[in-house]
Amino acid sequence: MSLRARLILSFGSIIIIMLITSGLTIRNLTRINAEIASIDCTWIPVATSIQDTNALLFSARGDLSAITTLHDLKEIESYNTHMAGLLRRIGESKKLFAAALEGMPPSDRKRAIEGINDQINAQSAQFAGMRKELLAFIKAGKNEEAARLLADSRA
């Protein structure tokens, strides 16, 4: 076999190998792009709604702590109104979360996120019930009992 034929075969082989690896790379990049689109459409809205709901729950918890120190009825009503708004926003956030969760394909991640949803529902129900009890204690002037109730709920 002549040198010319060997060179042509060598360069031809290199070109074929490059075309195959380029094709594989394009196929993999297309898969990655589809996965990114899936994450963007399903997982990011769920993650942001979880974050928003948790932030609202922590804010509600802080307001419950702050209200235990109050004695003025106007301030108590102001906090009560604020907490009612927070609980309303938590409810709206939970609805957005549920809508985003419905759009997710079934998977282990979805089951884990459904577990988080159950925890959020339990916490928001706990805060709503605790708010009523705390307000009853505080309006009766029993701030120490209210603080103890709040402390016991953390255990």
Short mmCIF file of N, CA and C in Angstrom, two decimals, residues 24-147:
data_model
loop_
_atom_site.label_atom_id
_atom_site.label_comp_id
_atom_site.label_asym_id
_atom_site.label_seq_id
_atom_site.Cartn_x
_atom_site.Cartn_y
_atom_site.Cartn_z
N LEU A 24 -22.41 12.19 18.83
CA LEU A 24 -22.71 11.81 20.21
C LEU A 24 -22.81 13.03 21.11
N THR A 25 -21.93 13.97 20.89
CA THR A 25 -21.95 15.20 21.68
C THR A 25 -23.23 15.99 21.44
N ILE A 26 -23.63 16.10 20.19
CA ILE A 26 -24.87 16.82 19.88
C ILE A 26 -26.07 16.11 20.51
N ARG A 27 -26.11 14.78 20.43
CA ARG A 27 -27.20 14.03 21.04
C ARG A 27 -27.24 14.26 22.56
N ASN A 28 -26.09 14.22 23.21
CA ASN A 28 -26.03 14.43 24.67
C ASN A 28 -26.43 15.85 25.03
N LEU A 29 -26.00 16.82 24.26
CA LEU A 29 -26.37 18.21 24.54
C LEU A 29 -27.88 18.42 24.36
N THR A 30 -28.47 17.74 23.40
CA THR A 30 -29.92 17.83 23.21
C THR A 30 -30.64 17.25 24.43
N ARG A 31 -30.16 16.13 24.95
CA ARG A 31 -30.75 15.54 26.16
C ARG A 31 -30.61 16.48 27.35
N ILE A 32 -29.43 17.07 27.49
CA ILE A 32 -29.20 18.01 28.61
C ILE A 32 -30.13 19.21 28.49
N ASN A 33 -30.30 19.71 27.28
CA ASN A 33 -31.20 20.85 27.06
C ASN A 33 -32.64 20.50 27.42
N ALA A 34 -33.07 19.30 27.07
CA ALA A 34 -34.43 18.86 27.43
C ALA A 34 -34.58 18.75 28.95
N GLU A 35 -33.54 18.26 29.62
CA GLU A 35 -33.59 18.15 31.09
C GLU A 35 -33.63 19.54 31.74
N ILE A 36 -32.87 20.47 31.18
CA ILE A 36 -32.89 21.84 31.70
C ILE A 36 -34.28 22.45 31.53
N ALA A 37 -34.89 22.23 30.38
CA ALA A 37 -36.24 22.75 30.15
C ALA A 37 -37.23 22.13 31.14
N SER A 38 -37.08 20.84 31.42
CA SER A 38 -37.95 20.16 32.38
C SER A 38 -37.78 20.75 33.78
N ILE A 39 -36.54 20.96 34.17
CA ILE A 39 -36.26 21.55 35.49
C ILE A 39 -36.82 22.95 35.57
N ASP A 40 -36.65 23.71 34.50
CA ASP A 40 -37.13 25.09 34.48
C ASP A 40 -38.65 25.16 34.59
N CYS A 41 -39.34 24.24 33.95
CA CYS A 41 -40.80 24.29 33.94
C CYS A 41 -41.44 23.66 35.17
N THR A 42 -40.79 22.66 35.76
CA THR A 42 -41.45 21.95 36.86
C THR A 42 -40.77 22.15 38.20
N TRP A 43 -39.48 21.99 38.28
CA TRP A 43 -38.81 21.97 39.57
C TRP A 43 -38.57 23.36 40.15
N ILE A 44 -38.23 24.32 39.33
CA ILE A 44 -37.95 25.66 39.86
C ILE A 44 -39.20 26.29 40.47
N PRO A 45 -40.38 26.22 39.81
CA PRO A 45 -41.57 26.77 40.48
C PRO A 45 -41.88 26.09 41.81
N VAL A 46 -41.66 24.79 41.88
CA VAL A 46 -41.91 24.07 43.13
C VAL A 46 -40.92 24.52 44.21
N ALA A 47 -39.66 24.64 43.84
CA ALA A 47 -38.63 25.05 44.81
C ALA A 47 -38.90 26.47 45.31
N THR A 48 -39.27 27.38 44.42
CA THR A 48 -39.53 28.75 44.86
C THR A 48 -40.77 28.83 45.73
N SER A 49 -41.80 28.03 45.41
CA SER A 49 -42.99 28.07 46.25
C SER A 49 -42.73 27.46 47.63
N ILE A 50 -41.88 26.43 47.69
CA ILE A 50 -41.49 25.88 48.99
C ILE A 50 -40.75 26.94 49.80
N GLN A 51 -39.82 27.63 49.15
CA GLN A 51 -39.04 28.66 49.82
C GLN A 51 -39.95 29.79 50.31
N ASP A 52 -40.87 30.24 49.47
CA ASP A 52 -41.78 31.32 49.87
C ASP A 52 -42.66 30.91 51.04
N THR A 53 -43.20 29.70 50.96
CA THR A 53 -44.07 29.22 52.04
C THR A 53 -43.31 29.08 53.35
N ASN A 54 -42.10 28.54 53.28
CA ASN A 54 -41.30 28.41 54.51
C ASN A 54 -40.94 29.77 55.08
N ALA A 55 -40.64 30.73 54.22
CA ALA A 55 -40.34 32.08 54.72
C ALA A 55 -41.56 32.68 55.42
N LEU A 56 -42.73 32.47 54.85
CA LEU A 56 -43.96 32.97 55.48
C LEU A 56 -44.23 32.25 56.80
N LEU A 57 -43.95 30.95 56.84
CA LEU A 57 -44.15 30.21 58.10
C LEU A 57 -43.19 30.70 59.19
N PHE A 58 -41.95 30.97 58.82
CA PHE A 58 -41.00 31.49 59.81
C PHE A 58 -41.41 32.89 60.27
N SER A 59 -41.93 33.69 59.34
CA SER A 59 -42.40 35.02 59.72
C SER A 59 -43.59 34.90 60.68
N ALA A 60 -44.50 33.98 60.40
CA ALA A 60 -45.64 33.77 61.29
C ALA A 60 -45.16 33.31 62.67
N ARG A 61 -44.16 32.44 62.68
CA ARG A 61 -43.61 31.97 63.96
C ARG A 61 -43.00 33.14 64.75
N GLY A 62 -42.29 34.00 64.05
CA GLY A 62 -41.72 35.18 64.70
C GLY A 62 -42.79 36.10 65.26
N ASP A 63 -43.87 36.28 64.49
CA ASP A 63 -44.96 37.12 64.97
C ASP A 63 -45.64 36.50 66.19
N LEU A 64 -45.76 35.17 66.18
CA LEU A 64 -46.34 34.52 67.36
C LEU A 64 -45.46 34.73 68.58
N SER A 65 -44.14 34.70 68.38
CA SER A 65 -43.24 34.97 69.50
C SER A 65 -43.37 36.40 69.98
N ALA A 66 -43.45 37.33 69.03
CA ALA A 66 -43.52 38.75 69.39
C ALA A 66 -44.82 39.10 70.11
N ILE A 67 -45.90 38.46 69.73
CA ILE A 67 -47.19 38.82 70.31
C ILE A 67 -47.28 38.42 71.79
N THR A 68 -46.45 37.45 72.20
CA THR A 68 -46.52 37.02 73.61
C THR A 68 -46.02 38.09 74.56
N THR A 69 -45.32 39.11 74.06
CA THR A 69 -44.80 40.17 74.94
C THR A 69 -45.72 41.39 74.99
N LEU A 70 -46.78 41.39 74.22
CA LEU A 70 -47.63 42.58 74.11
C LEU A 70 -48.70 42.61 75.21
N HIS A 71 -49.07 43.85 75.57
CA HIS A 71 -50.14 44.06 76.55
C HIS A 71 -51.20 45.02 76.02
N ASP A 72 -50.81 45.90 75.09
CA ASP A 72 -51.73 46.89 74.53
C ASP A 72 -52.65 46.22 73.52
N LEU A 73 -53.97 46.40 73.71
CA LEU A 73 -54.94 45.75 72.84
C LEU A 73 -54.83 46.20 71.38
N LYS A 74 -54.47 47.46 71.15
CA LYS A 74 -54.32 47.93 69.77
C LYS A 74 -53.16 47.22 69.08
N GLU A 75 -52.06 47.08 69.79
CA GLU A 75 -50.92 46.36 69.21
C GLU A 75 -51.24 44.89 68.98
N ILE A 76 -51.98 44.32 69.92
CA ILE A 76 -52.37 42.92 69.77
C ILE A 76 -53.25 42.75 68.53
N GLU A 77 -54.19 43.64 68.34
CA GLU A 77 -55.06 43.57 67.16
C GLU A 77 -54.26 43.80 65.88
N SER A 78 -53.28 44.70 65.95
CA SER A 78 -52.43 44.95 64.78
C SER A 78 -51.68 43.68 64.39
N TYR A 79 -51.08 43.01 65.37
CA TYR A 79 -50.39 41.74 65.10
C TYR A 79 -51.36 40.68 64.62
N ASN A 80 -52.54 40.66 65.21
CA ASN A 80 -53.55 39.68 64.80
C ASN A 80 -53.93 39.88 63.33
N THR A 81 -54.13 41.12 62.93
CA THR A 81 -54.45 41.42 61.53
C THR A 81 -53.30 41.03 60.62
N HIS A 82 -52.08 41.35 61.07
CA HIS A 82 -50.89 41.00 60.28
C HIS A 82 -50.77 39.48 60.12
N MET A 83 -50.99 38.75 61.21
CA MET A 83 -50.89 37.29 61.14
C MET A 83 -52.00 36.69 60.28
N ALA A 84 -53.18 37.29 60.30
CA ALA A 84 -54.26 36.80 59.44
C ALA A 84 -53.86 36.97 57.98
N GLY A 85 -53.22 38.10 57.66
CA GLY A 85 -52.72 38.31 56.31
C GLY A 85 -51.64 37.31 55.94
N LEU A 86 -50.74 37.02 56.90
CA LEU A 86 -49.70 36.02 56.65
C LEU A 86 -50.30 34.64 56.39
N LEU A 87 -51.28 34.27 57.20
CA LEU A 87 -51.91 32.96 57.00
C LEU A 87 -52.64 32.89 55.66
N ARG A 88 -53.21 34.01 55.23
CA ARG A 88 -53.85 34.07 53.93
C ARG A 88 -52.81 33.89 52.81
N ARG A 89 -51.67 34.58 52.96
CA ARG A 89 -50.59 34.45 51.97
C ARG A 89 -50.00 33.04 51.97
N ILE A 90 -49.93 32.42 53.14
CA ILE A 90 -49.46 31.03 53.21
C ILE A 90 -50.44 30.13 52.44
N GLY A 91 -51.73 30.37 52.61
CA GLY A 91 -52.73 29.59 51.88
C GLY A 91 -52.59 29.76 50.37
N GLU A 92 -52.36 31.00 49.93
CA GLU A 92 -52.16 31.25 48.50
C GLU A 92 -50.89 30.56 47.99
N SER A 93 -49.85 30.63 48.79
CA SER A 93 -48.59 29.98 48.42
C SER A 93 -48.75 28.47 48.34
N LYS A 94 -49.53 27.91 49.27
CA LYS A 94 -49.78 26.47 49.24
C LYS A 94 -50.57 26.07 48.00
N LYS A 95 -51.49 26.92 47.56
CA LYS A 95 -52.24 26.63 46.33
C LYS A 95 -51.31 26.64 45.12
N LEU A 96 -50.41 27.63 45.06
CA LEU A 96 -49.45 27.67 43.96
C LEU A 96 -48.54 26.44 43.99
N PHE A 97 -48.15 26.04 45.19
CA PHE A 97 -47.31 24.87 45.36
C PHE A 97 -48.04 23.62 44.86
N ALA A 98 -49.31 23.49 45.23
CA ALA A 98 -50.08 22.32 44.80
C ALA A 98 -50.25 22.29 43.29
N ALA A 99 -50.46 23.47 42.69
CA ALA A 99 -50.60 23.53 41.23
C ALA A 99 -49.29 23.14 40.54
N ALA A 100 -48.18 23.61 41.08
CA ALA A 100 -46.88 23.25 40.50
C ALA A 100 -46.58 21.78 40.69
N LEU A 101 -47.01 21.23 41.82
CA LEU A 101 -46.78 19.82 42.11
C LEU A 101 -47.57 18.91 41.16
N GLU A 102 -48.76 19.36 40.78
CA GLU A 102 -49.57 18.57 39.85
C GLU A 102 -48.90 18.43 38.49
N GLY A 103 -48.16 19.46 38.08
CA GLY A 103 -47.52 19.43 36.77
C GLY A 103 -46.25 18.60 36.72
N MET A 104 -45.82 18.09 37.87
CA MET A 104 -44.59 17.31 37.90
C MET A 104 -44.83 15.87 37.51
N PRO A 105 -43.90 15.28 36.77
CA PRO A 105 -44.04 13.86 36.44
C PRO A 105 -43.80 13.01 37.69
N PRO A 106 -44.42 11.84 37.77
CA PRO A 106 -44.20 10.97 38.93
C PRO A 106 -42.73 10.56 39.05
N SER A 107 -42.20 10.67 40.26
CA SER A 107 -40.81 10.28 40.49
C SER A 107 -40.56 10.23 42.00
N ASP A 108 -39.35 9.80 42.36
CA ASP A 108 -38.96 9.80 43.77
C ASP A 108 -38.89 11.22 44.30
N ARG A 109 -38.42 12.14 43.46
CA ARG A 109 -38.35 13.55 43.89
C ARG A 109 -39.73 14.09 44.19
N LYS A 110 -40.70 13.73 43.35
CA LYS A 110 -42.06 14.22 43.58
C LYS A 110 -42.60 13.69 44.91
N ARG A 111 -42.34 12.42 45.21
CA ARG A 111 -42.79 11.87 46.49
C ARG A 111 -42.12 12.59 47.66
N ALA A 112 -40.86 12.93 47.51
CA ALA A 112 -40.16 13.66 48.58
C ALA A 112 -40.77 15.05 48.75
N ILE A 113 -41.09 15.69 47.65
CA ILE A 113 -41.68 17.04 47.72
C ILE A 113 -43.10 16.96 48.28
N GLU A 114 -43.81 15.90 47.98
CA GLU A 114 -45.13 15.73 48.58
C GLU A 114 -45.02 15.59 50.10
N GLY A 115 -43.93 14.96 50.57
CA GLY A 115 -43.68 14.88 52.01
C GLY A 115 -43.44 16.27 52.60
N ILE A 116 -42.71 17.10 51.88
CA ILE A 116 -42.49 18.49 52.33
C ILE A 116 -43.83 19.21 52.37
N ASN A 117 -44.67 18.98 51.38
CA ASN A 117 -45.99 19.61 51.34
C ASN A 117 -46.82 19.21 52.55
N ASP A 118 -46.74 17.95 52.93
CA ASP A 118 -47.46 17.49 54.12
C ASP A 118 -46.96 18.19 55.38
N GLN A 119 -45.63 18.38 55.48
CA GLN A 119 -45.06 19.09 56.63
C GLN A 119 -45.54 20.54 56.66
N ILE A 120 -45.56 21.19 55.50
CA ILE A 120 -46.00 22.59 55.42
C ILE A 120 -47.47 22.69 55.83
N ASN A 121 -48.29 21.76 55.36
CA ASN A 121 -49.71 21.78 55.73
C ASN A 121 -49.89 21.59 57.23
N ALA A 122 -49.11 20.69 57.82
CA ALA A 122 -49.20 20.45 59.26
C ALA A 122 -48.76 21.70 60.04
N GLN A 123 -47.66 22.32 59.60
CA GLN A 123 -47.18 23.51 60.30
C GLN A 123 -48.15 24.66 60.18
N SER A 124 -48.72 24.88 59.00
CA SER A 124 -49.64 26.00 58.85
C SER A 124 -50.91 25.77 59.67
N ALA A 125 -51.37 24.52 59.75
CA ALA A 125 -52.53 24.22 60.60
C ALA A 125 -52.19 24.44 62.07
N GLN A 126 -50.96 24.06 62.45
CA GLN A 126 -50.51 24.26 63.82
C GLN A 126 -50.47 25.75 64.15
N PHE A 127 -49.95 26.57 63.23
CA PHE A 127 -49.87 28.01 63.48
C PHE A 127 -51.25 28.63 63.58
N ALA A 128 -52.16 28.20 62.74
CA ALA A 128 -53.51 28.76 62.79
C ALA A 128 -54.18 28.45 64.12
N GLY A 129 -54.04 27.20 64.58
CA GLY A 129 -54.63 26.84 65.87
C GLY A 129 -53.94 27.51 67.04
N MET A 130 -52.60 27.58 66.97
CA MET A 130 -51.83 28.19 68.04
C MET A 130 -52.14 29.69 68.14
N ARG A 131 -52.34 30.32 66.99
CA ARG A 131 -52.64 31.76 66.96
C ARG A 131 -53.90 32.04 67.77
N LYS A 132 -54.91 31.21 67.59
CA LYS A 132 -56.17 31.42 68.32
C LYS A 132 -55.96 31.24 69.82
N GLU A 133 -55.22 30.20 70.19
CA GLU A 133 -54.97 29.97 71.62
C GLU A 133 -54.13 31.09 72.23
N LEU A 134 -53.08 31.52 71.52
CA LEU A 134 -52.22 32.59 72.03
C LEU A 134 -53.00 33.88 72.20
N LEU A 135 -53.83 34.21 71.22
CA LEU A 135 -54.61 35.44 71.32
C LEU A 135 -55.57 35.39 72.50
N ALA A 136 -56.15 34.23 72.74
CA ALA A 136 -57.06 34.09 73.89
C ALA A 136 -56.30 34.32 75.20
N PHE A 137 -55.11 33.71 75.32
CA PHE A 137 -54.30 33.92 76.53
C PHE A 137 -53.88 35.38 76.67
N ILE A 138 -53.42 35.98 75.59
CA ILE A 138 -52.88 37.35 75.65
C ILE A 138 -53.98 38.36 75.95
N LYS A 139 -55.14 38.18 75.32
CA LYS A 139 -56.24 39.11 75.59
C LYS A 139 -56.73 38.98 77.03
N ALA A 140 -56.53 37.80 77.63
CA ALA A 140 -56.90 37.61 79.04
C ALA A 140 -55.78 38.05 79.97
N GLY A 141 -54.67 38.56 79.41
CA GLY A 141 -53.56 39.02 80.23
C GLY A 141 -52.66 37.90 80.72
N LYS A 142 -52.73 36.74 80.11
CA LYS A 142 -51.93 35.59 80.53
C LYS A 142 -50.76 35.38 79.55
N ASN A 143 -49.89 36.37 79.52
CA ASN A 143 -48.77 36.33 78.57
C ASN A 143 -47.79 35.22 78.89
N GLU A 144 -47.58 34.92 80.16
CA GLU A 144 -46.65 33.85 80.52
C GLU A 144 -47.15 32.49 80.03
N GLU A 145 -48.46 32.25 80.16
CA GLU A 145 -49.02 31.00 79.65
C GLU A 145 -48.88 30.92 78.14
N ALA A 146 -49.07 32.08 77.47
CA ALA A 146 -48.93 32.12 76.01
C ALA A 146 -47.49 31.80 75.61
N ALA A 147 -46.53 32.37 76.33
CA ALA A 147 -45.12 32.11 76.03
C ALA A 147 -44.78 30.63 76.27
#
